Structures are given as structure tokens and as C-alpha cells.
Short mmCIF file of C-alpha atoms and ligand atoms in Angstrom, two decimals:
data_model
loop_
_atom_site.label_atom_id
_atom_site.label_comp_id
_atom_site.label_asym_id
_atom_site.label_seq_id
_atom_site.Cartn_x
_atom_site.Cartn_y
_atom_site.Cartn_z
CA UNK Y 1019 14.20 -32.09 102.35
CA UNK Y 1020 16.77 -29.44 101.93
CA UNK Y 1021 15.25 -26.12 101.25
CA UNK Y 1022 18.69 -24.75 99.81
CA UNK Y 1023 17.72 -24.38 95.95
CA UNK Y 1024 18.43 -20.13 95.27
CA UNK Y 1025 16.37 -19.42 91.90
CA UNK Y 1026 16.06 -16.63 90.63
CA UNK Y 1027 14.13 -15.65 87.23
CA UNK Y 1028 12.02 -13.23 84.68
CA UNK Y 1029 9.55 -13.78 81.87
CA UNK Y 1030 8.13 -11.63 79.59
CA UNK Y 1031 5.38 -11.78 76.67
CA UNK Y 1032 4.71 -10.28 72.97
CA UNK Y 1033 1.72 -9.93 71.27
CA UNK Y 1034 4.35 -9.78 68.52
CA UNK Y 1035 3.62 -7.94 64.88
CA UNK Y 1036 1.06 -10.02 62.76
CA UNK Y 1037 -1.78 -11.28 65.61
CA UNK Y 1038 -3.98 -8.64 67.33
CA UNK Y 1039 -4.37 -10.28 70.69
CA UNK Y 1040 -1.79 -11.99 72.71
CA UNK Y 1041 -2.94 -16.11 73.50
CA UNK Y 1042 -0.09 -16.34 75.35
CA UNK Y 1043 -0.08 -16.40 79.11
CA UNK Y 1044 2.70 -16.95 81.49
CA UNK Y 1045 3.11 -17.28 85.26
CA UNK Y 1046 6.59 -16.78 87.04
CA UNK Y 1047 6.03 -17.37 91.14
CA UNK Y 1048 8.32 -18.61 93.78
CA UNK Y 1049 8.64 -22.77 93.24
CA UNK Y 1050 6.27 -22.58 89.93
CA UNK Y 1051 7.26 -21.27 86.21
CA UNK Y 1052 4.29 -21.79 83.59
CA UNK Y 1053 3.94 -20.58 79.89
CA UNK Y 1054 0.57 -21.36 78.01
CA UNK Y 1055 0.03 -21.43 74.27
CA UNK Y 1056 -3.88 -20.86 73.77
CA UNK Y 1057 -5.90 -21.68 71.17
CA UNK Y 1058 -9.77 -21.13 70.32
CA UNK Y 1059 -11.95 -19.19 68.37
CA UNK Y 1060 -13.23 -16.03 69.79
CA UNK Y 1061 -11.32 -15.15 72.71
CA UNK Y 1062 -10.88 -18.74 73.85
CA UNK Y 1063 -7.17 -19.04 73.10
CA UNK Y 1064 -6.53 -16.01 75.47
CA UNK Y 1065 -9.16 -17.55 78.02
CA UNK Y 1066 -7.47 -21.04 77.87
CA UNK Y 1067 -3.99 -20.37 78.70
CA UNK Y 1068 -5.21 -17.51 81.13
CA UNK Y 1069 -7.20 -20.33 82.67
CA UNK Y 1070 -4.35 -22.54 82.89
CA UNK Y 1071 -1.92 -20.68 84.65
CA UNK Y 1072 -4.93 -19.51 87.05
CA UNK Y 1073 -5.88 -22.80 87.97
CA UNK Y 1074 -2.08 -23.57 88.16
CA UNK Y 1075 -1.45 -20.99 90.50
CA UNK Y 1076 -4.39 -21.99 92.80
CA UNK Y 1077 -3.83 -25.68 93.10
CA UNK Y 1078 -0.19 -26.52 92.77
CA UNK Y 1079 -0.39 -26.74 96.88
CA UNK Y 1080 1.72 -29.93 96.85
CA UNK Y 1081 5.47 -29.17 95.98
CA UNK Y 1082 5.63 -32.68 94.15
CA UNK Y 1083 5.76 -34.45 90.89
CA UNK Y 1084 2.10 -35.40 92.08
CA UNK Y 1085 1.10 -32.19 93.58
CA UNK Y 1086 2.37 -30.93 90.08
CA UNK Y 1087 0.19 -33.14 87.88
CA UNK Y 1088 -2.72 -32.61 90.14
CA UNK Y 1089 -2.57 -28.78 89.23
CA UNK Y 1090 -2.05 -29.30 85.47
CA UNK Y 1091 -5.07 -32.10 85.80
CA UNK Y 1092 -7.01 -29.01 87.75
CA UNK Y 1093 -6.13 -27.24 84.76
CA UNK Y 1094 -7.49 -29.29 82.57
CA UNK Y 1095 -10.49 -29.38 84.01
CA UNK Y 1096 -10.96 -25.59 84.29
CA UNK Y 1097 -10.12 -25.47 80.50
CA UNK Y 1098 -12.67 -27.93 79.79
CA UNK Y 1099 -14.91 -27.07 81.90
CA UNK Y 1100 -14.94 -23.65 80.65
CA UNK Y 1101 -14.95 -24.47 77.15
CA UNK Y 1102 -18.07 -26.70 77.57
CA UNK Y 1103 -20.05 -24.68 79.46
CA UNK Y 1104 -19.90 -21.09 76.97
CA UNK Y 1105 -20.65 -22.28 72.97
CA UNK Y 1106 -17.94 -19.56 72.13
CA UNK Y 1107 -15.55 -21.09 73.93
CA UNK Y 1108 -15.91 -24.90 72.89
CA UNK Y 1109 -13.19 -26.69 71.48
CA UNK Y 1110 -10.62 -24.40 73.05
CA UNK Y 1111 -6.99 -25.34 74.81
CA UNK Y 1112 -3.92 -24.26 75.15
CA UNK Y 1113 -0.47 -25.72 75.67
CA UNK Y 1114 1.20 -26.20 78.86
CA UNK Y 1115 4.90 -25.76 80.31
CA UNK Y 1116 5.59 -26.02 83.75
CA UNK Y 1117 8.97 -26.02 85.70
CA UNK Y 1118 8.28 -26.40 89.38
CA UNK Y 1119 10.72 -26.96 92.23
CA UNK Y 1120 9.62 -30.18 93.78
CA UNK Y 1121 10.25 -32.70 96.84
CA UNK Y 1122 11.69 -35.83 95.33
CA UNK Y 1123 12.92 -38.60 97.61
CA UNK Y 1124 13.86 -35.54 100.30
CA UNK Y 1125 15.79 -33.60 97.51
CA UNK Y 1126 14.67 -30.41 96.01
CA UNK Y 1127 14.33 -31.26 92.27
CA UNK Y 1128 12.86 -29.05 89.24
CA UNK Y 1129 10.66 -31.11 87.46
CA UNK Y 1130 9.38 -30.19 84.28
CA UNK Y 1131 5.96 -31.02 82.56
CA UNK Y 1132 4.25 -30.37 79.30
CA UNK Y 1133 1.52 -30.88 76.85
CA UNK Y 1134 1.96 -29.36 73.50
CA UNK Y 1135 4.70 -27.72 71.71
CA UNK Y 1136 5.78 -24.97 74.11
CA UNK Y 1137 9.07 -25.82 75.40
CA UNK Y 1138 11.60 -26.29 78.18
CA UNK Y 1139 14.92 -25.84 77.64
CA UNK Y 1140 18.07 -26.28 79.92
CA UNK Y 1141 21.60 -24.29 79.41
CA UNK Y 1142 23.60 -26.51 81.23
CA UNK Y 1143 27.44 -26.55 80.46
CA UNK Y 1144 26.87 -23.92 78.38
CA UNK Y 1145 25.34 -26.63 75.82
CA UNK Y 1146 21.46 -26.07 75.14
CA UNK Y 1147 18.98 -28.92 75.30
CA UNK Y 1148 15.67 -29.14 74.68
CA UNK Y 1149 13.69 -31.23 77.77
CA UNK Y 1150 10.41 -31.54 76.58
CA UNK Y 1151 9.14 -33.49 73.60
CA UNK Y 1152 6.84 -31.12 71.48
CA UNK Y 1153 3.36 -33.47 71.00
CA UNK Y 1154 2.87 -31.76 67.60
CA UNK Y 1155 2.33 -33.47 64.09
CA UNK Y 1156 5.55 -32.05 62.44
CA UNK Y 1157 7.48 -33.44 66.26
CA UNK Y 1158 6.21 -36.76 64.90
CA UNK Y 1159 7.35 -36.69 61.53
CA UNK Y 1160 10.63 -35.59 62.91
CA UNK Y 1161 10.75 -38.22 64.94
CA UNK Y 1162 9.70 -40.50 62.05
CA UNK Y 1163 12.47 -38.83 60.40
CA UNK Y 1164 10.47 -37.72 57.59
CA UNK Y 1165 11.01 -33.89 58.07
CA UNK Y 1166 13.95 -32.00 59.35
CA UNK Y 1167 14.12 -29.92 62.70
CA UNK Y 1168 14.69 -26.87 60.11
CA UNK Y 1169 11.77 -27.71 57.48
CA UNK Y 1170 9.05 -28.69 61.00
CA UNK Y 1171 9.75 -24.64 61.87
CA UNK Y 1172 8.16 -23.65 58.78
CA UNK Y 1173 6.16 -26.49 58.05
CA UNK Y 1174 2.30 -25.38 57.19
CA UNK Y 1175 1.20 -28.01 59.61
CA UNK Y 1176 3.58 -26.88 62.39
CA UNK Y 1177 0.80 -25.35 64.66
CA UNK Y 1178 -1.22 -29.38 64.75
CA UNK Y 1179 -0.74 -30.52 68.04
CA UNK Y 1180 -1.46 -33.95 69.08
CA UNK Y 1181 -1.91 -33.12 72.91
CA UNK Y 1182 -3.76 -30.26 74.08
CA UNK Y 1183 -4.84 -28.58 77.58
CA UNK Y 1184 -8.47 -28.45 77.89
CA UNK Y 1185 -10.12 -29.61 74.79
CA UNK Y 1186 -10.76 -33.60 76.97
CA UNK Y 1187 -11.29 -34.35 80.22
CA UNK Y 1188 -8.33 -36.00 80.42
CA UNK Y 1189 -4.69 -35.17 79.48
CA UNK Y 1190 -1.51 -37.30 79.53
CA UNK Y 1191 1.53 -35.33 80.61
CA UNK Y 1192 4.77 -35.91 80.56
CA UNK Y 1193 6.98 -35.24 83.03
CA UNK Y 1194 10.99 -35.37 84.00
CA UNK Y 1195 12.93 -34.22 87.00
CA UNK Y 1196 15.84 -33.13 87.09
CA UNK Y 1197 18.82 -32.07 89.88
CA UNK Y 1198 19.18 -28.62 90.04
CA UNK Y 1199 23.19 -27.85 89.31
CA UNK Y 1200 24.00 -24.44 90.51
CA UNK Y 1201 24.86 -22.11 86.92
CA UNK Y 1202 22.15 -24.10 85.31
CA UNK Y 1203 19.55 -21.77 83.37
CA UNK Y 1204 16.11 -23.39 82.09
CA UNK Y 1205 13.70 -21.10 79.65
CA UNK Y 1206 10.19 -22.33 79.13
CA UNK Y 1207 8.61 -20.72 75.86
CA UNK Y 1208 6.36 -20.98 73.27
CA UNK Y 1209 6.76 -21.74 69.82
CA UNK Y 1210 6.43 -17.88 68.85
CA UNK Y 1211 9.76 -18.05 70.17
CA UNK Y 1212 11.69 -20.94 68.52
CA UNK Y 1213 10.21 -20.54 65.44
CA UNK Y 1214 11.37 -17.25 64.99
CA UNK Y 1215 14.70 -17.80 66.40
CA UNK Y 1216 17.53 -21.05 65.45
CA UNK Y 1217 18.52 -22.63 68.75
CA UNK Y 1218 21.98 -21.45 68.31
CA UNK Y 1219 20.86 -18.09 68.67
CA UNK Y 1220 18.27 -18.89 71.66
CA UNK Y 1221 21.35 -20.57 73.16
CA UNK Y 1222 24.10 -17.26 72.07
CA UNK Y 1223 21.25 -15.03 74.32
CA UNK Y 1224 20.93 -17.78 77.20
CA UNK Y 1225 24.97 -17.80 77.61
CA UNK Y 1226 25.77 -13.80 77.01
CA UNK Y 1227 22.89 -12.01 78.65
CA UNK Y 1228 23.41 -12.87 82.92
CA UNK Y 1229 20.64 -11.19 83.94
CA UNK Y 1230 17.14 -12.97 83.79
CA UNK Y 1231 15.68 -9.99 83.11
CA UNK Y 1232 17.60 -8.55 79.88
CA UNK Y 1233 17.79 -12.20 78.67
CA UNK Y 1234 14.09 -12.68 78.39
CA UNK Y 1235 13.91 -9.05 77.23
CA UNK Y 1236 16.01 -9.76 74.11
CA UNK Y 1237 14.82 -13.19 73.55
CA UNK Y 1238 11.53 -11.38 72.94
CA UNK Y 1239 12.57 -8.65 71.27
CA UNK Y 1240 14.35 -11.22 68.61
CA UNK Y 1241 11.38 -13.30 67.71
CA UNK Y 1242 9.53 -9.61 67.07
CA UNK Y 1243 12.62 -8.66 64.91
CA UNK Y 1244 12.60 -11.80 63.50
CA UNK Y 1245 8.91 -11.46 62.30
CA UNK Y 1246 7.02 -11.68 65.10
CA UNK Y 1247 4.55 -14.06 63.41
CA UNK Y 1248 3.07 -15.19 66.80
CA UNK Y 1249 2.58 -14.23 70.32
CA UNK Y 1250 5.95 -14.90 71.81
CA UNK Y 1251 6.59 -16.14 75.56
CA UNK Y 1252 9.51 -16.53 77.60
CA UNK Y 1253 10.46 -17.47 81.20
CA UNK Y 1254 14.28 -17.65 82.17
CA UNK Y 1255 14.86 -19.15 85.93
CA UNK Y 1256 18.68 -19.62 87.04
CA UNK Y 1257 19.94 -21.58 89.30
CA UNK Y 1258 22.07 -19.60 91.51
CA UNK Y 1259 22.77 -21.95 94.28
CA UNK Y 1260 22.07 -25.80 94.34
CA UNK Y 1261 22.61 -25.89 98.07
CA UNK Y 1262 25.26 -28.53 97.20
CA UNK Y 1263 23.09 -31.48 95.90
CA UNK Y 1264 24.33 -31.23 92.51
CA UNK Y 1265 27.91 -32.20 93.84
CA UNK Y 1266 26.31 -35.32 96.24
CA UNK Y 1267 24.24 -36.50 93.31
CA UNK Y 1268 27.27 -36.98 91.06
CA UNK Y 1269 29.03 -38.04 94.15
CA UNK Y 1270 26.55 -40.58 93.98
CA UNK Y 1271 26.33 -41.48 90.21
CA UNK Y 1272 30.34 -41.76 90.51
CA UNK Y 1273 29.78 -44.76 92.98
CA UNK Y 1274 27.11 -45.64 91.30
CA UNK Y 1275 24.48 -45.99 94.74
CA UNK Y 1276 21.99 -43.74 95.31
CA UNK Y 1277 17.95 -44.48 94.82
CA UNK Y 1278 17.46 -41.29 92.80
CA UNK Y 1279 20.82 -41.96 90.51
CA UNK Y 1280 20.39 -46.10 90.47
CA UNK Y 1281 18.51 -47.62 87.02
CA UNK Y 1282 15.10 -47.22 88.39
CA UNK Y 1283 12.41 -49.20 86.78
CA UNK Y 1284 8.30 -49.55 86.74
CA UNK Y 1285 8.48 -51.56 89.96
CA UNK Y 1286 11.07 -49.09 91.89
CA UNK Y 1287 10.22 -47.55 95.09
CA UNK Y 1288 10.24 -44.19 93.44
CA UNK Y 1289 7.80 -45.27 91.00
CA UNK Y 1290 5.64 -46.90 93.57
CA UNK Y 1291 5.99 -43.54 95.69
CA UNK Y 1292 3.82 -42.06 92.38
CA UNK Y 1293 1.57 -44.65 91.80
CA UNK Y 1294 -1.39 -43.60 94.08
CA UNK Y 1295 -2.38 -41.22 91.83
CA UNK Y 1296 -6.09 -40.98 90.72
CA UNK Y 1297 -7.16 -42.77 87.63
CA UNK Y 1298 -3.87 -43.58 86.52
CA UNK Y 1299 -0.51 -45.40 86.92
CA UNK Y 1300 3.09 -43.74 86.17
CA UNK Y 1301 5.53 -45.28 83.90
CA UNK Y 1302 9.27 -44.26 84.46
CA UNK Y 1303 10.80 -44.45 81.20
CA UNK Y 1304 13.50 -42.99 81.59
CA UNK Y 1305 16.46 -42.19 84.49
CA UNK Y 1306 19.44 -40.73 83.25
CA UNK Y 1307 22.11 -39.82 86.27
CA UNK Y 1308 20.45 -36.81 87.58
CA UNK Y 1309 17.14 -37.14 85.58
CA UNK Y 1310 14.42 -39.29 85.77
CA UNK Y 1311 11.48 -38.93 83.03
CA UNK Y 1312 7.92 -39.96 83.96
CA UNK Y 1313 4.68 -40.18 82.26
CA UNK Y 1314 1.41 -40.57 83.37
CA UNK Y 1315 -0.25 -43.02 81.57
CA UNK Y 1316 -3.77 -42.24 81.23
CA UNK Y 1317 -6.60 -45.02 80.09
CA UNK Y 1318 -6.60 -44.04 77.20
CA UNK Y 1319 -2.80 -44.06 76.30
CA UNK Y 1320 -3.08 -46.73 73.30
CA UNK Y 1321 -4.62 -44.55 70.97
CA UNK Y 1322 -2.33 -41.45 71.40
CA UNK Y 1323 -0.56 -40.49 68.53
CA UNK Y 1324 -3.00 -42.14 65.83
CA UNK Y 1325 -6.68 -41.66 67.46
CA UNK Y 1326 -7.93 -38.74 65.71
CA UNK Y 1327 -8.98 -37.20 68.68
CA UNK Y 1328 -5.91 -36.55 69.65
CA UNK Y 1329 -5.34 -34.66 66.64
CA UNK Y 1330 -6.01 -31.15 67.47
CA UNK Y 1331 -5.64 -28.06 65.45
CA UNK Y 1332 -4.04 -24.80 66.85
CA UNK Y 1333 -7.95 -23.78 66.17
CA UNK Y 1334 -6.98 -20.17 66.18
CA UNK Y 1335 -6.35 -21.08 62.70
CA UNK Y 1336 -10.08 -20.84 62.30
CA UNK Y 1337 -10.09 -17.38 62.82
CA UNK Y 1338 -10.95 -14.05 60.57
CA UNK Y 1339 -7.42 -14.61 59.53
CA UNK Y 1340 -8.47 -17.91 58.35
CA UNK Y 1341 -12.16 -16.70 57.85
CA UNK Y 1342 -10.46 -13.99 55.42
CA UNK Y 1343 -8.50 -16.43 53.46
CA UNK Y 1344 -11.03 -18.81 52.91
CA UNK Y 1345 -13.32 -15.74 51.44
CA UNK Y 1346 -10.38 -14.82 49.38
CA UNK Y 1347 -9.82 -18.22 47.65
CA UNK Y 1348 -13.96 -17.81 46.90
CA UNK Y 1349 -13.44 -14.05 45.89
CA UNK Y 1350 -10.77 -15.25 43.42
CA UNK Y 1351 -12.32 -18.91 41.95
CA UNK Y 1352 -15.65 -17.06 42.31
CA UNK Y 1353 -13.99 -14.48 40.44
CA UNK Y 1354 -12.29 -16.37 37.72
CA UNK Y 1355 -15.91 -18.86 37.56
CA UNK Y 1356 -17.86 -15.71 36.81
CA UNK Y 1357 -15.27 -14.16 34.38
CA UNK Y 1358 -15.01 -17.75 32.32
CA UNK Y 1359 -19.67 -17.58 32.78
CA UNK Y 1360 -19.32 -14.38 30.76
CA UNK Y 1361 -16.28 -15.06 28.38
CA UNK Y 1362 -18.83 -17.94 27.48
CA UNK Y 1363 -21.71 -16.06 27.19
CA UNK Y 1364 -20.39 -13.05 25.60
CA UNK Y 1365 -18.37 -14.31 22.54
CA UNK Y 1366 -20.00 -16.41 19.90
CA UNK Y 1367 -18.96 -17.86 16.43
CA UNK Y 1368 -19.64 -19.06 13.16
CA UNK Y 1369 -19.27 -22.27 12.32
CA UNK Y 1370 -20.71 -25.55 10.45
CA UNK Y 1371 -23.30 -27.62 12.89
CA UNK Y 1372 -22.95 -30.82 10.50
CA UNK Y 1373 -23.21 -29.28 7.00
CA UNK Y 1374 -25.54 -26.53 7.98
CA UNK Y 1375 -23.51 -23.02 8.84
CA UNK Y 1376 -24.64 -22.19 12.28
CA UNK Y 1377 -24.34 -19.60 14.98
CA UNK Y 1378 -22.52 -20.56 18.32
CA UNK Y 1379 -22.43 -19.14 21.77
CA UNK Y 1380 -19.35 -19.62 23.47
CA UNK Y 1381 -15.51 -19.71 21.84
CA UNK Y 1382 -14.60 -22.27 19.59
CA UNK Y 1383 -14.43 -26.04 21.23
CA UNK Y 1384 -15.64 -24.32 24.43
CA UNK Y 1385 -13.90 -23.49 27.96
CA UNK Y 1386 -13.20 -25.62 30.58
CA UNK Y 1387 -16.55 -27.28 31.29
CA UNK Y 1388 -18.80 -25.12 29.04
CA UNK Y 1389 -19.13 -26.06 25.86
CA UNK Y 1390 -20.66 -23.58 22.75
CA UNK Y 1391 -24.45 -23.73 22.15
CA UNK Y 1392 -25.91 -23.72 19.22
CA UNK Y 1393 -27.77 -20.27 18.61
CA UNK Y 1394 -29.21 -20.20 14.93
CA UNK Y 1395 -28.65 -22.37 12.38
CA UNK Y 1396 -28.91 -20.96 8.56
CA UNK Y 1397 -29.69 -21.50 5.88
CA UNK Y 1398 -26.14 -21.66 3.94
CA UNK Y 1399 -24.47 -25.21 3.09
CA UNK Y 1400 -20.66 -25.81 3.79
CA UNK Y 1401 -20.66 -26.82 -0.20
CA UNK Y 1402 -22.03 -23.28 -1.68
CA UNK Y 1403 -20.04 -21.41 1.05
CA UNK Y 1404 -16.86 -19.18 -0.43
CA UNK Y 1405 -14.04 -21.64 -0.73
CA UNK Y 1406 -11.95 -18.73 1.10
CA UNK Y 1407 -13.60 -19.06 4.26
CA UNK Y 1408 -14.53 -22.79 4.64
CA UNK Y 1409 -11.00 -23.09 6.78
CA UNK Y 1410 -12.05 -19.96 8.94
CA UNK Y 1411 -15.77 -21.45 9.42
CA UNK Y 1412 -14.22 -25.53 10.42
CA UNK Y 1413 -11.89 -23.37 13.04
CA UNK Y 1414 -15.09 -21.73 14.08
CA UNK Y 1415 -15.00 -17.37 13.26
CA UNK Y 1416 -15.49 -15.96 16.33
CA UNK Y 1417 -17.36 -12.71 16.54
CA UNK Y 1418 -18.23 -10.53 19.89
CA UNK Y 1419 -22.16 -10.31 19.63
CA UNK Y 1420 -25.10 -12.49 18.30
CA UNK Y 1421 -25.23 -9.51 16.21
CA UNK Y 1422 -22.04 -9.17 14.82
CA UNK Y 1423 -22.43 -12.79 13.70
CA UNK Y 1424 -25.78 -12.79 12.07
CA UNK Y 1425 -23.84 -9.95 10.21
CA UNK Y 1426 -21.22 -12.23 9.29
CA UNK Y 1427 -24.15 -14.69 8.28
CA UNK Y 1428 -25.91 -12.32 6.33
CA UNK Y 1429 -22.50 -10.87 4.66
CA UNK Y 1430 -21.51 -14.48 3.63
CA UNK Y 1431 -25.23 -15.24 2.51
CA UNK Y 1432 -24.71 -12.26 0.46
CA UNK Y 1433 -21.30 -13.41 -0.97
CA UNK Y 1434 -22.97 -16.97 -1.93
CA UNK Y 1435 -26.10 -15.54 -3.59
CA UNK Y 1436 -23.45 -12.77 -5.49
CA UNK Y 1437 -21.63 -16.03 -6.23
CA UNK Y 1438 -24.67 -17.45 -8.10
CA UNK Y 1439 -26.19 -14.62 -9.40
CA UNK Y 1440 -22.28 -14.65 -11.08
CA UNK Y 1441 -23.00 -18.00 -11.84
CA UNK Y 1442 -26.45 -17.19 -13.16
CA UNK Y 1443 -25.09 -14.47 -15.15
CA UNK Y 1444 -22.38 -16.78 -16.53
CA UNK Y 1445 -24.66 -18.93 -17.96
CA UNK Y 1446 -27.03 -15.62 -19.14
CA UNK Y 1447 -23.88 -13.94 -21.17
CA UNK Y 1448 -23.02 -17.57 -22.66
CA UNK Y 1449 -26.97 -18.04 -23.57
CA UNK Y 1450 -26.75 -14.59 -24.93
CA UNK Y 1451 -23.52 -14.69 -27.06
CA UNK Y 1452 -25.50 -17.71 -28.62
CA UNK Y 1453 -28.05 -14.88 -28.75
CA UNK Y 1454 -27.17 -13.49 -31.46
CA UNK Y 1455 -28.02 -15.85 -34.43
CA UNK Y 1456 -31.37 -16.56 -32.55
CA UNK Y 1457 -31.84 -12.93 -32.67
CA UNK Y 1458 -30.71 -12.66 -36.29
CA UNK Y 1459 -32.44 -15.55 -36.91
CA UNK Y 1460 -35.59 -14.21 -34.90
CA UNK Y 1461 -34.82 -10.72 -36.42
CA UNK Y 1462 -34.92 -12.01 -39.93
CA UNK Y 1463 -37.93 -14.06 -38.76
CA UNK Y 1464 -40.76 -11.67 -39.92
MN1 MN Q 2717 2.11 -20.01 69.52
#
């Protein structure tokens, strides 16, 4: 193996401006680039991806594709592990994004793995190109080409991922490697970064800033300017020398011989170098010139993508941010449910309950699923009441108090008994105008 690959790189992390702690971990050693996207209630999204790159750290012994699934497996396992063992850390994960400079077929290769939607990108040509597939529910429905790349970045189902460090004890990863060409530059980030920031700009930063440092400096620094809606990560490693392989691999692809440049398939040497791998079996997909794209396909493979267990929330979601929310939306229907209660029980009205006029609690025809009771009913008729107010009394005369309707009552009681009384009258002055002869009659009488 020629040990001739010069990298050199930087990374640097943002809590950025709207979360209070920073989930994000990242890990930027010789041979082994990692950013972590955790996720978790209490402080298991720090935990997670602070496991991750831990575990990372401490078993990628084994600079190969295998020796790098075997630390993101050991990974897994400390996530898990973790998260079973402490009740306020179940359920937690965290994304993973490796880049690791590996022994393929006696060639130093970067290979690049990931579970969940932090990325790897490559600058290559100065073209940018994203490496990893995001296993996220708006990546899907990209793919399915029901959402565009620009309406997933702001989708409100963005932060479902469909693969997740630590939350089984298993994880499919997928995996590609790739020949290291010497002006190459790869960033591994997380999505605090690319949802902040269009590609064109990630890929402006990548071609104008040289130095590793100041380019992962103002990467940051955008996403924060940007809105800094989530913890932001980002590792920049550059290839400064390829030790020449770059040139014999495309020496290679131009004659078209070469095992790691050929059409390899499931049953290639290459692929039967992998297999030995514990509880699973790689499938090479994919092997593109200088890049070959494997996957490790895990038992229970079949049911990715629509087993529901592989639907994982970002739970971080289910923190006091969401905790808050949820108690507004109760603060405001419990709100508006208590103001419509008392707007039901604090108005009343007059009105006819069949031919009887009657006292109502509520408004007229009720509110949404309250309807008026009936409070008193009197002792009026809807055929003695004043003909001026029969249309007021159908449409129901709404009053403020029980009292300020039994005054109404008693006022319109009043008017009806005035109104015979009127009547009675009436018929008294015609009685007496006949009076008069009786009288006469009566007073001539003696
Ligand atoms: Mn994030």
C-alpha cells in the first residue's frame, strides 16, 4: 500500500442562535474525519453523537472499508447501549459521517460512510457533489420526485430520518470509496449547515477560501448569519498530494484494466475481499471509474424505507421547545374553549320556546357545540305579545344577565297587560258612552 496520501484539514462547530446546547459533535484525526448529528431528549442528543465519535475514535484500528464499518457498528452499539441502559437517554441517536483514509486493493482510498442526513461532499474540478445519500423522509420524497431539493430544506418534516445511529442494534451503512485526486477538497457537515446555506454558496466558500481553517470558519459563520436555526458542523480535509495514484487510476480507466477501475459486480474479488464481515454480506452497487459504492446489507434490509421502525424522528423535537409549543396550542384552544364556556354562559335571551315566551341561556341558535338552555319560561303567549317585537323575540333578544331579561320579561308583561287594560278600557268608554241613556234612563228611574 502506498502511504503517499498528504491531507490536510479543519472543522469547527456552532451551537448556532436558536438551540441552547450544541448536539453536534465532530472528530478531525489523522486517517479519520467524523461529524455526528444527535438527537434525544434530555441531554441524549449531545451524549449520542459525543458517543459516536468516541467509540469511533477508539475502534477504527483497521484502516479499511471493514475496519471502518466495524467502528461505526462499535458505535452503534455504544449508542444503544447507552441509551438502553439510562431511561433518560432511551430512544436517542445521532447521525453519522465518516471520511476515513483506507487500504483498498493496496491503494490508499478515502472512503466515505453515513447514516442519516449529515453529509459528505466532494469539490472536485471545482464542481460540488454531494456523496452521501441523506436517509431522511423529505431525501425520499425527493427521490420520489414529489418535493424539490429547495422545498425538502424547509420542509416541516425535514429533520425525520429513516436511518439513525444508536436507536437499534443494528444499522445499515452505506459506504463508497473513492481515489483521492490531489486538489480534491471533501466537507462532511450536518444539516445545520446546508439548510442554512444553497450549495452554490457552500461550493463559492469551498473554491475561494484555500485554507482549511478559514473555510470551515466562514462556512460556520454563514449558517449563524443565515439564521443559525441549528447546531452547525463542518469538517474540510484537502487533498494536497495523491502520491500519484490519481494519475495511474485514470491511466487505468483510459485502458480500461485495472481491478479497482473494471465493472465490478456482487461476485468480484473486491466484493468477496468484504464479505467476511459479521452478520452480514456487502452488495457493490455501484463502481464508477475511481469510485466504488458499497452497502452493507443487514438482515433486515427488506423493510428499510417502509418498516416503521425505521422511521425515526430527530426526537429533539420532543423537547421544551416542543414541550412549549404543545402547551401553547392548549393555552390558546384552552383559551378560546373557556372564552366560548363563558360567552355561553354569560349572555342569555328572550325568545318563544314553542308559543310560550321563554328565557334562554346562551346567544341565539347557540355556539359551536353549545346550544341555549332554556332558563324560565313565562307566562306571556307569542299571540298577546306587542306586534312590534314578535320579529325581535323569533330572532331571539339577547340581553347580558338573567336579570336584565326577566326585566325585559316583566317590561313586555307590562306592555301586554297595558295593552288590555287599553283594551279593557276600550270596551269600558264604549259601555259608558252607551252609559248615558241607561243613566238618564236610570236617573229618571225614581
Ligand atoms: Mn442538525
Amino acid at each position: 500500500m502506498a502511504n503517499s496520501t498528504a491531507l490536510r484539514w479543519a472543522g469547527a462547530t456552532d451551537v448556532g442562535r436558536v438551540r441552547s446546547n450544541n448536539e453536534d459533535h465532530y472528530l478531525a484525526r489523522s486517517g479519520l474525519w467524523v461529524v455526528a448529528d444527535g438527537m434525544g431528549g434530555h441531554r441524549g442528543g449531545e451524549i449520542a453523537s459525543e458517543l459516536a465519535c468516541e467509540a469511533m475514535t477508539n475502534d477504527f484500528t483497521q484502516p479499511t472499508v471493514v475496519g471502518l464499518l466495524d467502528a461505526i457498528d462499535a458505535a452503534n452499539t455504544a449508542v444503544h447501549n447507552a441509551g438502553s441502559n439510562d431511561p433518560d437517554l432511551s430512544g436517542m441517536g445521532t447521525t453519522v459521517v465518516a471520511l476515513a483514509l483506507v487500504d483498498e486493493d493496496n491503494e490508499e482510498v478515502l472512503a466515505v460512510a453515513n447514516v442519516g442526513d449529515s453529509r459528505a461532499y466532494r469539490l472536485t474540478g471545482g464542481e460540488l457533489e454531494q456523496l452521501t445519500e441523506d436517509h431522511s423522509l423529505v431525501a425520499d420524497m425527493v427521490r420520489e420526485g414529489s418535493l424539490s431539493p429547495e422545498e425538502a430544506a424547509t420542509h416541516p418534516q425535514r429533520n425525520i430520518l429513516t436511518r439513525v445511529l444508536g436507536v437499534y442494534d443494528e444499522i445499515p451503512v452505506d459506504i463508497v470509496t473513492i481515489t483521492p485526486h490531489h486538489g480534491d477538497r471533501y466537507l462532511l457537515c450536518s444539516d445545520g449547515l446546508f439548510n442554512e446555506v444553497p450549495e452554490d454558496r457552500i461550493a463559492a466558500i469551498l473554491r475561494g477560501v484555500p485554507e482549511p481553517d478559514d473555510a470551515v470558519e466562514e462556512l460556520v459563520q454563514l449558517a449563524v448569519g443565515n439564521g443559525g436555526r441549528d447546531n452547525v458542523t463542518v469538517v474540510v480535509v484537502d487533498v494536497v498530494s495523491d502520491g500519484g495514484q490519481a494519475e495511474s487510476a485514470s491511466s487505468a480507466l483510459g485502458t480500461g484494466a485495472g481491478d479497482s477501475t473494471g465493472p465490478t459486480t456482487a461476485s468480484s474479488p473486491a466484493t468477496d475481499d468484504l464479505a467476511p464481515f459479521s452478520g452480514g454480506a456487502y452488495i457493490d452497487a455501484d463502481d464508477d471509474g475511481d469510485r466504488r459504492r458499497y452497502r452493507r446489507d443487514s438482515d433486515e434490509d427488506d423493510d428499510l424505507g417502509d418498516g416503521p421502525r425505521h422511521k425515526v424522528g430527530h426526537s429533539r423535537r420532543v423537547t421544551w421547545r416542543v414541550v412549549l409549543f404543545l402547551l401553547l396550542v392548549l393555552a390558546v384552544f384552552g383559551g378560546a374553549f373557556a372564552t366560548i364556556q363563558w360567552y355561553a354562559n354569560s349572555t342569555y335571551y328572550v325568545g318563544f320556546d314553542g308559543d310560550d315566551v321563554a328565557i334562554f341561556k346562551g346567544p341565539p341558535g347557540g355556539v359551536l357545540w353549545i346550544d341555549p338552555t332554556l332558563q324560565e319560561t313565562t307566562r306571556l303567549q307569542r299571540d298577546e305579545v306587542p306586534a312590534d317585537t314578535v320579529d325581535a323575540l323569533v330572532a331571539g333578544k339577547q340581553v347580558a344577565s338573567l336579570e336584565e331579561a326577566e326585566e325585559y320579561v316583566r317590561r313586555l308583561e307590562e306592555r301586554v297587560f297595558q295593552a288590555r287594560e287599553e283594551a279593557d278600557q276600550q270596551a269600558t268608554t264604549t259601555t259608558t258612552t252607551t252609559r248615558p241613556t241607561t243613566t238618564t234612563t236610570r236617573a229618571a228611574a225614581p
